[in-house]
PDB file of C-alpha atoms in Angstrom:
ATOM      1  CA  UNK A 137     -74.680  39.911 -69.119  1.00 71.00           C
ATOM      2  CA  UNK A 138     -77.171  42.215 -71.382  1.00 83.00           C
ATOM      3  CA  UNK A 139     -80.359  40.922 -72.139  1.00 96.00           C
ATOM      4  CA  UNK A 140     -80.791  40.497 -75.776  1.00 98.00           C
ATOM      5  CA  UNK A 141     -84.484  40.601 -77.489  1.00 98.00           C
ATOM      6  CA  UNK A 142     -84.246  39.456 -81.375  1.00 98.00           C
ATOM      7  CA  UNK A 143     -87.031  41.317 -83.413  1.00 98.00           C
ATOM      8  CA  UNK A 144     -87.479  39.954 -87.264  1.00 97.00           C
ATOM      9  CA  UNK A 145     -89.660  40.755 -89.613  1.00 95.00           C
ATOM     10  CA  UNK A 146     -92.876  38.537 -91.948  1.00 94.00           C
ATOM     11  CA  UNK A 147     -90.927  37.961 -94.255  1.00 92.00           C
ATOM     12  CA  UNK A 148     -89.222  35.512 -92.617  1.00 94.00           C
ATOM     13  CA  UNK A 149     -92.217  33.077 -92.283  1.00 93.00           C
ATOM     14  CA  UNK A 150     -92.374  33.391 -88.774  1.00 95.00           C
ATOM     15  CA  UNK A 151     -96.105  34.382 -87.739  1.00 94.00           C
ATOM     16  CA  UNK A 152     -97.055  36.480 -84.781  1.00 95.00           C
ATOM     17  CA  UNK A 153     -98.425  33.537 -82.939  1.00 95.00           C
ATOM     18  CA  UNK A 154     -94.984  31.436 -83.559  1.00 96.00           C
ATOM     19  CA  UNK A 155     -93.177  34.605 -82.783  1.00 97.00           C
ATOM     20  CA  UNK A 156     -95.125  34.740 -79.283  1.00 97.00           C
ATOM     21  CA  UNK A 157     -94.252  30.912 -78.420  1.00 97.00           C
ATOM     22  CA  UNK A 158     -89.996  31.947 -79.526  1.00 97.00           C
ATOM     23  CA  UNK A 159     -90.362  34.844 -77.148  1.00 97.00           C
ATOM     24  CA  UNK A 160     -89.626  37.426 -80.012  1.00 98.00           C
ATOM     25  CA  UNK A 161     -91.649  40.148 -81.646  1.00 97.00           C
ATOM     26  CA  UNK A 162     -92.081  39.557 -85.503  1.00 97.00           C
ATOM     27  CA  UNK A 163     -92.756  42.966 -87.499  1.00 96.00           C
ATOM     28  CA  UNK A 164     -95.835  42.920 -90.122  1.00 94.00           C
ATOM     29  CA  UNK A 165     -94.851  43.834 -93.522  1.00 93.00           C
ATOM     30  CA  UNK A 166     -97.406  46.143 -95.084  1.00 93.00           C
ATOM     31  CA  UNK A 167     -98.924  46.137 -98.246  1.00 91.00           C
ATOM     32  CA  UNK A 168    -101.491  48.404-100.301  1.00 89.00           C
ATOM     33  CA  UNK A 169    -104.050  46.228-102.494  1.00 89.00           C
ATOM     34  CA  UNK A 170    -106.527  48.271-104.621  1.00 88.00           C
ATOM     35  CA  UNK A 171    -105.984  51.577-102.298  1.00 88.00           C
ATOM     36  CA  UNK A 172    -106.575  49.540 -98.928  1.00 91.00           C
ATOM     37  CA  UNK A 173    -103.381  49.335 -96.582  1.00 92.00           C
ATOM     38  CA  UNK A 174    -102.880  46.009 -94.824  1.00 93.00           C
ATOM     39  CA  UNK A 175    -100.343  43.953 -92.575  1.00 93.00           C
ATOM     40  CA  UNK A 176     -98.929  40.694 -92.804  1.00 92.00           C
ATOM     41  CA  UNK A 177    -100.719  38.285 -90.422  1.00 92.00           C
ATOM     42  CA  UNK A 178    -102.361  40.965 -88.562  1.00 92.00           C
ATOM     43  CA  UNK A 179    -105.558  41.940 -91.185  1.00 92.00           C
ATOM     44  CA  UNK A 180    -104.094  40.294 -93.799  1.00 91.00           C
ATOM     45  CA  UNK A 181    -103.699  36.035 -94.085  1.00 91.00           C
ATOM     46  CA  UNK A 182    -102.250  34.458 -96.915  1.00 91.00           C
ATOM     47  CA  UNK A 183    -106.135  33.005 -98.484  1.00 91.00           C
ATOM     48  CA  UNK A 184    -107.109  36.780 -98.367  1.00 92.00           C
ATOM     49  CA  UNK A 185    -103.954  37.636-100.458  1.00 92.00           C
ATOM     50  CA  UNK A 186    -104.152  34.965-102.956  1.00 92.00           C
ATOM     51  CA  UNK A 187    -107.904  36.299-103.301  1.00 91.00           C
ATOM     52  CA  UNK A 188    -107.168  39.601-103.944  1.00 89.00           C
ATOM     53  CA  UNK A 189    -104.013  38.713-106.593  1.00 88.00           C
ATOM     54  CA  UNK A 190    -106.155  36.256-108.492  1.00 85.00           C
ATOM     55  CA  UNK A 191    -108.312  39.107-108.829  1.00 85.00           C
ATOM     56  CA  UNK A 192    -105.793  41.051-110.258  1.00 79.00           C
ATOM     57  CA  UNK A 193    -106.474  43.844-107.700  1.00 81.00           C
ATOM     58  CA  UNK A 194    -103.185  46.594-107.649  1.00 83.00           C
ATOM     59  CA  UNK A 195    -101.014  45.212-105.350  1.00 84.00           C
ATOM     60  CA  UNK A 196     -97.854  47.185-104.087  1.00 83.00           C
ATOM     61  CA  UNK A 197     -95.202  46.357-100.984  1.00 83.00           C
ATOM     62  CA  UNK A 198     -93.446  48.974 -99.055  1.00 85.00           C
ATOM     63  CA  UNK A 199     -91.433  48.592 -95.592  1.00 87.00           C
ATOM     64  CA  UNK A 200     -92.436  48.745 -91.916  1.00 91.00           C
ATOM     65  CA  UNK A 201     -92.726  52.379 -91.314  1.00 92.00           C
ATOM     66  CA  UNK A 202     -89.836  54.317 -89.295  1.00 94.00           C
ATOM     67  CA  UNK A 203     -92.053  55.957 -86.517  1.00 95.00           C
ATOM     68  CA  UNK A 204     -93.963  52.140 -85.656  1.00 94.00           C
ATOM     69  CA  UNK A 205     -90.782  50.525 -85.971  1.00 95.00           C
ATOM     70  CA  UNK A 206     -88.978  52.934 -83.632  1.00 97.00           C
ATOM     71  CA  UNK A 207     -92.153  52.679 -81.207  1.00 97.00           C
ATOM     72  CA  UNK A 208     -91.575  48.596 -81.302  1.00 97.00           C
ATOM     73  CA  UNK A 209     -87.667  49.833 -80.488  1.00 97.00           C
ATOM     74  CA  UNK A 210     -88.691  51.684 -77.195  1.00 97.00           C
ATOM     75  CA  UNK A 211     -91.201  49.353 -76.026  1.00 97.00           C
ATOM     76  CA  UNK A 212     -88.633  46.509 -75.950  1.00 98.00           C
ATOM     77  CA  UNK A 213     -85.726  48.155 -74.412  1.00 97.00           C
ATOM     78  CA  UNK A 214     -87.827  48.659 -71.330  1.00 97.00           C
ATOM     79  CA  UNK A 215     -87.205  45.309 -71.040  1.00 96.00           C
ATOM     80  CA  UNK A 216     -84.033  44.356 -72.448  1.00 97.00           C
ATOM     81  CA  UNK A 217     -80.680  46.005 -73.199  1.00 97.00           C
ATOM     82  CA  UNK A 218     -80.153  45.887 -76.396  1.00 98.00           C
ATOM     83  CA  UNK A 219     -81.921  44.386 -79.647  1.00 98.00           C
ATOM     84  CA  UNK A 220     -80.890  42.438 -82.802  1.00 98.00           C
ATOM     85  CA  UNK A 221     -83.308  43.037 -85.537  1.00 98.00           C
ATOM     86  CA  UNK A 222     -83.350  40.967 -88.769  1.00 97.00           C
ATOM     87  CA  UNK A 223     -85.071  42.398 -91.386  1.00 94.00           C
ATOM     88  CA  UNK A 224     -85.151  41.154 -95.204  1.00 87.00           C
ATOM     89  CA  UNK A 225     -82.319  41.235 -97.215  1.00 77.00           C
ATOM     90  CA  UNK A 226     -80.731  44.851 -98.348  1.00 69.00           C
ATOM     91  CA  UNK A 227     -80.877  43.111-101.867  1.00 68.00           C
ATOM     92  CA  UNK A 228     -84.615  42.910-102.513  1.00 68.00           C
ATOM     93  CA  UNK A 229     -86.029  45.927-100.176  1.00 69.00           C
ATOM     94  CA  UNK A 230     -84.941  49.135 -98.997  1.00 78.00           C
ATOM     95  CA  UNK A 231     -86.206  48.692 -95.860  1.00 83.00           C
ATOM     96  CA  UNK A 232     -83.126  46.785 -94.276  1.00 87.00           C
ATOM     97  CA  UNK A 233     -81.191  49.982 -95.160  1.00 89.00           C
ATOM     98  CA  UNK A 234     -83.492  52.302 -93.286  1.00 92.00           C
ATOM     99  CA  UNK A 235     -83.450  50.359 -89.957  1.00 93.00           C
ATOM    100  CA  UNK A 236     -79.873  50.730 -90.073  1.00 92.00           C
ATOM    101  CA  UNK A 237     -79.922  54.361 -90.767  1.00 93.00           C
ATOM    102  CA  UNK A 238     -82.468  54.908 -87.714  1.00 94.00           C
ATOM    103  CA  UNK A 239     -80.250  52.432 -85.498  1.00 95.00           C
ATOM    104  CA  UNK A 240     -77.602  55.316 -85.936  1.00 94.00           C
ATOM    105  CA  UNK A 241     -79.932  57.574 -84.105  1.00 93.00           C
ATOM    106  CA  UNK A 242     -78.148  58.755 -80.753  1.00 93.00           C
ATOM    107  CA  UNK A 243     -81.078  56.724 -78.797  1.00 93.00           C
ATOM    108  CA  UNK A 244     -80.326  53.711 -80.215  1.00 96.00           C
ATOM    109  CA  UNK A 245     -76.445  53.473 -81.015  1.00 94.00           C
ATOM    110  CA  UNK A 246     -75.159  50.759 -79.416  1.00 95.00           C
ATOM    111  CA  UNK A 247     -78.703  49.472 -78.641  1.00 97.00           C
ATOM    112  CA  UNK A 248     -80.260  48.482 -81.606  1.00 97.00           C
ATOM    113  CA  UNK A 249     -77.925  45.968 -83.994  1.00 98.00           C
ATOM    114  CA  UNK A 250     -79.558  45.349 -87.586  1.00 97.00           C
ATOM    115  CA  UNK A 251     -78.788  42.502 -89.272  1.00 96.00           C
ATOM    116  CA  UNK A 252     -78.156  42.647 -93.343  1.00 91.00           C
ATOM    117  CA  UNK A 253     -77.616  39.031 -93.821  1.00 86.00           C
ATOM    118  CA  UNK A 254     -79.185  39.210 -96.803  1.00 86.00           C
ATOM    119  CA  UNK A 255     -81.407  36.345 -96.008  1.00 90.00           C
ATOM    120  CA  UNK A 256     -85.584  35.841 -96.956  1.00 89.00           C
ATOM    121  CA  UNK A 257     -88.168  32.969 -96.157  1.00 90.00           C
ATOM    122  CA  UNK A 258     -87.182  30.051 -94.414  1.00 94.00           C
ATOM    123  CA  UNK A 259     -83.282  30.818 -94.456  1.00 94.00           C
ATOM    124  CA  UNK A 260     -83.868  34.179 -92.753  1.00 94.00           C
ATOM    125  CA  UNK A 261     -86.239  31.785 -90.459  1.00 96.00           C
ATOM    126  CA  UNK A 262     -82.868  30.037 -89.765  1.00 96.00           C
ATOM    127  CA  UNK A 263     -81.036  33.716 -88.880  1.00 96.00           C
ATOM    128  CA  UNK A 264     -83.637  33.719 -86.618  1.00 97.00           C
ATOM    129  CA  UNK A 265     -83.596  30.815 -84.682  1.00 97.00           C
ATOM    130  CA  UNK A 266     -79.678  30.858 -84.415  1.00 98.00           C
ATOM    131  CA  UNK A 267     -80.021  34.145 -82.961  1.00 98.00           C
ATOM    132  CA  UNK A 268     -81.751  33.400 -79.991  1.00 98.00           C
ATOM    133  CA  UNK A 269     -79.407  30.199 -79.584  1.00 98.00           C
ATOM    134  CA  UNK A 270     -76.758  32.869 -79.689  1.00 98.00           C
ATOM    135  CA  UNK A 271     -78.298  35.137 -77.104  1.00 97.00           C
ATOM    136  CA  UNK A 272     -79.560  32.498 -74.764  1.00 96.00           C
ATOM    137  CA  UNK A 273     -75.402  31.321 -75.157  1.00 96.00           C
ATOM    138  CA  UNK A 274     -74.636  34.716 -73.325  1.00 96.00           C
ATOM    139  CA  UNK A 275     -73.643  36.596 -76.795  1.00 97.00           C
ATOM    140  CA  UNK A 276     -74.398  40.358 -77.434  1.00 97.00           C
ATOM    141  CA  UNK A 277     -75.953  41.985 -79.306  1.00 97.00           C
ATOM    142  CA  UNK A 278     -72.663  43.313 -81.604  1.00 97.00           C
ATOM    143  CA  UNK A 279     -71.344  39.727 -81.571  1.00 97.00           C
ATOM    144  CA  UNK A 280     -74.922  38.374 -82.822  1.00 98.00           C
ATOM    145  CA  UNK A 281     -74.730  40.943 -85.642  1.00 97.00           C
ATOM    146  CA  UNK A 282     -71.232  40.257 -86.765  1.00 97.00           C
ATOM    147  CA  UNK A 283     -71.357  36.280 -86.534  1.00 97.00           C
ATOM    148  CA  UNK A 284     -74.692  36.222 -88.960  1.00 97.00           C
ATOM    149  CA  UNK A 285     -73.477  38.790 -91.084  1.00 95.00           C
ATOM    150  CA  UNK A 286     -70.678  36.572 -91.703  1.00 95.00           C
ATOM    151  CA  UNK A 287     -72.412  33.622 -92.611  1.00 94.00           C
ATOM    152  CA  UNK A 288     -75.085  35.833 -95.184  1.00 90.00           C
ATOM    153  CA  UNK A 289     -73.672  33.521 -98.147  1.00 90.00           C
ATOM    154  CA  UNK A 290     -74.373  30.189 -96.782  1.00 94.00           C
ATOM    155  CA  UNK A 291     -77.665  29.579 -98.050  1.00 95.00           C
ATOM    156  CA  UNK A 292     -79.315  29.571-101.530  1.00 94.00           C
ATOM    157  CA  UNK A 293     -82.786  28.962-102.204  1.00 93.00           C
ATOM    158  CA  UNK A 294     -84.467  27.543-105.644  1.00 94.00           C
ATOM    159  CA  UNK A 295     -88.050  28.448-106.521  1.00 92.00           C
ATOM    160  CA  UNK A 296     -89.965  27.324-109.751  1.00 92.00           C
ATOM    161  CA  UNK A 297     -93.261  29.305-110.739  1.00 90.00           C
ATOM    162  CA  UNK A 298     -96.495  27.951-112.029  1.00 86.00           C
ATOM    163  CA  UNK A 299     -97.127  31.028-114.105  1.00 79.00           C
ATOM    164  CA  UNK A 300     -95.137  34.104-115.785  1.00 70.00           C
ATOM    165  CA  UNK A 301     -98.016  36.548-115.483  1.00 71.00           C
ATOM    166  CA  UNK A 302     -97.052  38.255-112.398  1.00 70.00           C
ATOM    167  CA  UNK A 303     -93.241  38.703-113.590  1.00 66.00           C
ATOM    168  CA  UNK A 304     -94.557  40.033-116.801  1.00 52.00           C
ATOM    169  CA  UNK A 305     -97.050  42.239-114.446  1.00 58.00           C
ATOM    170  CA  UNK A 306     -94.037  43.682-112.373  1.00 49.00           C
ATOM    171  CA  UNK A 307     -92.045  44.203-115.717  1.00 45.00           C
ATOM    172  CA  UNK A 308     -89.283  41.881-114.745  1.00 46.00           C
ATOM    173  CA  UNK A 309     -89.636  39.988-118.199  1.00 41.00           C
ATOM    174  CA  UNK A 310     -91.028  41.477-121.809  1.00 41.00           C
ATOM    175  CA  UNK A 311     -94.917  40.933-122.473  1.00 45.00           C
ATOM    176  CA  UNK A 312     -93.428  39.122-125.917  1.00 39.00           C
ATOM    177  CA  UNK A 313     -91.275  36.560-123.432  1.00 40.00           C
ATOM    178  CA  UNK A 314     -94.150  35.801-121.353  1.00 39.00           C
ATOM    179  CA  UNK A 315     -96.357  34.680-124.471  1.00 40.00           C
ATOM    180  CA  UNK A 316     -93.734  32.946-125.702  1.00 40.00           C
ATOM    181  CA  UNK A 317     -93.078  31.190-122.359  1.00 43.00           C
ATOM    182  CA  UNK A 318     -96.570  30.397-121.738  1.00 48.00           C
ATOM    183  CA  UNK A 319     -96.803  28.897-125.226  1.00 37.00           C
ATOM    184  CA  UNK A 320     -93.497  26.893-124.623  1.00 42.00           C
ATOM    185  CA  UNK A 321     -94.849  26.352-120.991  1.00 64.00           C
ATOM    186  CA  UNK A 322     -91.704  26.884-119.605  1.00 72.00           C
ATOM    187  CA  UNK A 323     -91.488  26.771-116.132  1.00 85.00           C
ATOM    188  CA  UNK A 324     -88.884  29.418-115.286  1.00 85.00           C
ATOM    189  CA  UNK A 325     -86.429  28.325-112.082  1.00 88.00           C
ATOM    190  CA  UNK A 326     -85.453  31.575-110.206  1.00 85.00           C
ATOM    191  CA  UNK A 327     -82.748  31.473-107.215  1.00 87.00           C
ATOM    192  CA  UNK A 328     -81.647  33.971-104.622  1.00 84.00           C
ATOM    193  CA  UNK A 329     -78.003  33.119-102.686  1.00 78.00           C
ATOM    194  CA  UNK A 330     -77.154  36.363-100.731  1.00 65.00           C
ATOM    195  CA  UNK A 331     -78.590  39.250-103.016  1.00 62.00           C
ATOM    196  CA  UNK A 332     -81.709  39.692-105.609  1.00 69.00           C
ATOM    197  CA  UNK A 333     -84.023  37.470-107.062  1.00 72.00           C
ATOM    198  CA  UNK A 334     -82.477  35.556-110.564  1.00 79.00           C
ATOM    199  CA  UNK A 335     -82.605  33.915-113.236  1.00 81.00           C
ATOM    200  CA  UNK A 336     -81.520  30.003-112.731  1.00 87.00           C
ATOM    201  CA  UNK A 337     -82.962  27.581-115.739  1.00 87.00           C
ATOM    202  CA  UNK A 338     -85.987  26.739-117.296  1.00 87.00           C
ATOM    203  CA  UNK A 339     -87.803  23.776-117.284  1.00 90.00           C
ATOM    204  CA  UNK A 340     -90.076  22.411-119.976  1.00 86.00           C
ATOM    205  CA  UNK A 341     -92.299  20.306-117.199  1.00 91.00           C
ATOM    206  CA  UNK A 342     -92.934  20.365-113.566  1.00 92.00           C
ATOM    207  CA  UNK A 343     -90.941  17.565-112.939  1.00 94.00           C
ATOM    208  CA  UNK A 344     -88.106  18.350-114.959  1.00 95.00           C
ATOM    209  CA  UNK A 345     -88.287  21.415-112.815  1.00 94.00           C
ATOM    210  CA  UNK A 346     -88.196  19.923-109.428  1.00 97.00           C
ATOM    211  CA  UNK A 347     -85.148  17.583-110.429  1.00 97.00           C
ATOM    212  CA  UNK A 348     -83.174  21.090-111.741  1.00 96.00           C
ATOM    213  CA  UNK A 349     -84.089  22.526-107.693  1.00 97.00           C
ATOM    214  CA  UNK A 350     -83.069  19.380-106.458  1.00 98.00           C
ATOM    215  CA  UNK A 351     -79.749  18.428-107.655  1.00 97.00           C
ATOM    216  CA  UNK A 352     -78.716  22.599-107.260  1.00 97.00           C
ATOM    217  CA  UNK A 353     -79.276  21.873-103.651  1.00 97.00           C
ATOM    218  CA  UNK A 354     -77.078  19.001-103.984  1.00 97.00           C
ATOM    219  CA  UNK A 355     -74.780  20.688-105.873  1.00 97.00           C
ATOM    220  CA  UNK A 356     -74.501  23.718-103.227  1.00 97.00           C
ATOM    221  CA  UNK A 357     -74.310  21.567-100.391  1.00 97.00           C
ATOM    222  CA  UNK A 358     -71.436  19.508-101.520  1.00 97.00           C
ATOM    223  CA  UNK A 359     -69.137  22.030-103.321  1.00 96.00           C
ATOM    224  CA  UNK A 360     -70.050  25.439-101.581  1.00 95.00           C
ATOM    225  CA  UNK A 361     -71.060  24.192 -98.029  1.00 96.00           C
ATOM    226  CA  UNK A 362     -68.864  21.341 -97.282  1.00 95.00           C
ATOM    227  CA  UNK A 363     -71.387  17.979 -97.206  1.00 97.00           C
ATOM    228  CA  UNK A 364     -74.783  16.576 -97.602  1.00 97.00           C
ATOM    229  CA  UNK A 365     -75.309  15.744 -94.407  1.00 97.00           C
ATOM    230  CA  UNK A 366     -78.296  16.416 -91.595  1.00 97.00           C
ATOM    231  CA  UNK A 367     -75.329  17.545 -89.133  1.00 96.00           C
ATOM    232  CA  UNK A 368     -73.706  19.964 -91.842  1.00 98.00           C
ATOM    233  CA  UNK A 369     -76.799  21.540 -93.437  1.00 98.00           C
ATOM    234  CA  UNK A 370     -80.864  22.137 -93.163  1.00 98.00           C
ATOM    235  CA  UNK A 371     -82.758  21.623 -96.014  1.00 98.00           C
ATOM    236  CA  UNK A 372     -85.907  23.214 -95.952  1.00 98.00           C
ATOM    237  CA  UNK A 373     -88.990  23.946 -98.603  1.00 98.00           C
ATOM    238  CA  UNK A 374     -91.390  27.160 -99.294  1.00 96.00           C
ATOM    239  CA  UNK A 375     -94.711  27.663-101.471  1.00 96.00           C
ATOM    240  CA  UNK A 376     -97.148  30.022-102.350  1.00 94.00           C
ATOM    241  CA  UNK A 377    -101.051  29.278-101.991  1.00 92.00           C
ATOM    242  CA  UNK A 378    -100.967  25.771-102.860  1.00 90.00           C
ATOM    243  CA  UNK A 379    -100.441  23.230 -99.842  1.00 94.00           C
ATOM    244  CA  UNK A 380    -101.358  19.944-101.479  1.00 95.00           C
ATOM    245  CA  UNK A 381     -99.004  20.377-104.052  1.00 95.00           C
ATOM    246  CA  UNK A 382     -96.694  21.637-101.595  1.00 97.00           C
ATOM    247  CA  UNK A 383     -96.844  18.964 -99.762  1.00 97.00           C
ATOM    248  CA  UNK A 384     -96.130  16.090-102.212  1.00 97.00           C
ATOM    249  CA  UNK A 385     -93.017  18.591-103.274  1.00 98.00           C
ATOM    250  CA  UNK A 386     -92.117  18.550 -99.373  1.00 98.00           C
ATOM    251  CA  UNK A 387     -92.284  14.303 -99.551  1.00 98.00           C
ATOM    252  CA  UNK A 388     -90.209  14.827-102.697  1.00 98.00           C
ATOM    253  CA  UNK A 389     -87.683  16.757-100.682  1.00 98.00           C
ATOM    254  CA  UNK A 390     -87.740  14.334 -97.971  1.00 98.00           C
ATOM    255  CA  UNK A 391     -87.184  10.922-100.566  1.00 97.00           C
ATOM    256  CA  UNK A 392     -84.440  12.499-102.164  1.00 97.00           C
ATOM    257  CA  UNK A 393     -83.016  13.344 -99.206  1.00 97.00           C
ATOM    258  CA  UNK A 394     -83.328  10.886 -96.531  1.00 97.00           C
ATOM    259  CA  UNK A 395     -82.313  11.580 -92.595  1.00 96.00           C
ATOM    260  CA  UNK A 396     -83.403  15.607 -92.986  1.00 97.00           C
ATOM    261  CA  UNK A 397     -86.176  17.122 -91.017  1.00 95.00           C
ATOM    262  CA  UNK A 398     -87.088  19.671 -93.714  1.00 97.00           C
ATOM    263  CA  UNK A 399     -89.322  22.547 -92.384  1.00 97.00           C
ATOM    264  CA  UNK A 400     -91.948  24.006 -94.941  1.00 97.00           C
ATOM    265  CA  UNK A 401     -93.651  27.705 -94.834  1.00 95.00           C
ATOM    266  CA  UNK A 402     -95.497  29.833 -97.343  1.00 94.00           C
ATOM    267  CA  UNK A 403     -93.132  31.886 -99.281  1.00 89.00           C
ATOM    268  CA  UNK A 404     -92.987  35.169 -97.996  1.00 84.00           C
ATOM    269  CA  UNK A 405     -96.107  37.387 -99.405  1.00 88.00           C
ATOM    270  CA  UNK A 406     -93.419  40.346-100.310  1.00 84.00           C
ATOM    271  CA  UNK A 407     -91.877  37.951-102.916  1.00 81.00           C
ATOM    272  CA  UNK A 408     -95.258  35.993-103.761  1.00 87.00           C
ATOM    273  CA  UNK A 409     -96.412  38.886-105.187  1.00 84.00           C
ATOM    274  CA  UNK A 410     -93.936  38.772-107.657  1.00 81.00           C
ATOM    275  CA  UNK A 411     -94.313  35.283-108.766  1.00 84.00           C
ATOM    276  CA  UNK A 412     -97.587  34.434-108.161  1.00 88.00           C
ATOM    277  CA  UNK A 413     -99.454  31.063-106.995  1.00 91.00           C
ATOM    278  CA  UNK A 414     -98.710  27.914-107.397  1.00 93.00           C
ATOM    279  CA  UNK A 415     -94.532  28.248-106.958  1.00 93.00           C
ATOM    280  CA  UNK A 416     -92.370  25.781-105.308  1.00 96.00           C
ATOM    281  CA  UNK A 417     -88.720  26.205-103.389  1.00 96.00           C
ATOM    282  CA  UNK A 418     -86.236  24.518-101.643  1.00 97.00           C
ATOM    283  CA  UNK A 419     -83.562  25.881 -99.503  1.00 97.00           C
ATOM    284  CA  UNK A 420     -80.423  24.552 -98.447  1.00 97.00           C
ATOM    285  CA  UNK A 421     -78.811  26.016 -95.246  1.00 96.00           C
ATOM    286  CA  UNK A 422     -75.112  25.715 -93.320  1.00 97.00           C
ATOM    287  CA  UNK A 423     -75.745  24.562 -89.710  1.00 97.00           C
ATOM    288  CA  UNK A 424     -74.217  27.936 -88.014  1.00 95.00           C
ATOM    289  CA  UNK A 425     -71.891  25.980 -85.547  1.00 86.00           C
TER     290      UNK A 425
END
């Protein structure tokens, strides 16, 4: 039976010290603020990013370099025979693609199994963790690759932001829309199932908001995932920056939808820096059987 590692990547919520107690390496997405280059979770936390973005510092992603991820590559198949690595989705950064194009490489073909399951946050946390139940069931690593990649649609996540500045910042939406929205003080409801980050509905208040999030999740677990039920589907939450608000929207989450253990973590700093502080998500996930 090969021995499988599973390598993912910050985006997926999982920090290096969670990553160390799941036995799998987690890959630090980089970022350069104000001409400074930084990693996720390694000299770079979430209150230092927040910092930096509130002070409207320049701040621009990229993807794990090929030469360190290829380094990570041959340092874990002295140990094991193969590896499944899940990066972000293919939809919102390139850098899915180019693991796959170096997986091709005559040292690793047949080794090295990328994932595009087109997953981000705590969904692509739940990739994760099915992964090593699949491994630790005696699966390899082709079979790990193929059974995830054909359950990519089965999730959707809902996130409502606290501010238009950043997407007006990024040039997703016109400078004119952004006055006009902050005026209105809409509170724009994004989604991502599978591909890029979209437009959903806008919400007038907070609350108004959070019941839009709320009955999509419903909506997606009863007519595109077959129940509402704790043995069917996970229901999880994200945030960025702000836990105590986060936290009543996680006891939200949990009244409206009694018997699920939901499972919160910051929003992924790749798409935070998009949208900015003070947004809230929830995520609905199929149980991979």
């Amino acid at each position: 039976m090969s021995k499988v590692a599973i390598i993912t990547d910050s985006n997926s919520g999982i920090t290096q010290a969670e990553g160390e107690k799941l036995g799998i390496k987690v890959v630090p997405m980089p970022f350069t603020i104000a001409g400074t280059d930084y990693l996720e979770d390694i000299n770079l936390t979430q209150e230092e990013f927040y910092t930096k973005l509130s002070s409207d510092e320049e701040v621009s992603t990229s993807q794990p370099s090929p030469g360190n991820l290829m380094d990570l590559w041959d340092e874990v198949l002295k140990e094991y025979d193969e590896i499944v690595y899940i990066p972000m989705s293919s939809g919102l950064s390139s850098s899915c693609a180019s693991a796959t194009s170096l997986s091709q490489d005559d040292d690793y073909e047949g080794k090295v199994f990328v994932v595009n399951n087109q997953r981000i946050s705590v969904t692509m946390r739940n990739s994760v963790l099915d992964a090593i139940r699949l491994a630790d069931e005696g699966k390899t690593g082709a079979q790990i690759k193929e059974i995830l990649e054909a359950d990519k649609f089965n999730s959707s996540i809902y996130i409502m932001l606290d501010t238009l500045y950043y997407l007006k910042k990024g040039g997703r939406i016109t400078p004119a829309a952004a006055a006009l929205g902050t005026i209105l003080r809409i509170k724009p409801v994004l989604q991502i199932q599978g591909e890029k980050l979209d437009s959903f509905a806008k919400a007038r208040t907070t609350s108004q908001g959070q019941k839009i999030m709320l009955n999509a999740i419903k909506d997606d677990a009863e007519k595109r995932f077959g129940g509402l039920d704790p043995q069917n589907v996970r229901i999880d939450a994200a945030f960025t920056q702000d836990i105590e608000r986060a936290n009543e929207w996680k006891q939200m989450i949990e009244e409206t939808f009694p018997g699920f253990d939901v499972h919160m973590d910051p929003l992924s700093l790749s798409v935070s820096c998009h949208i900015g502080p003070g947004a809230l998500a929830v995520t609905v996930t199929k149980i991979l059987k």
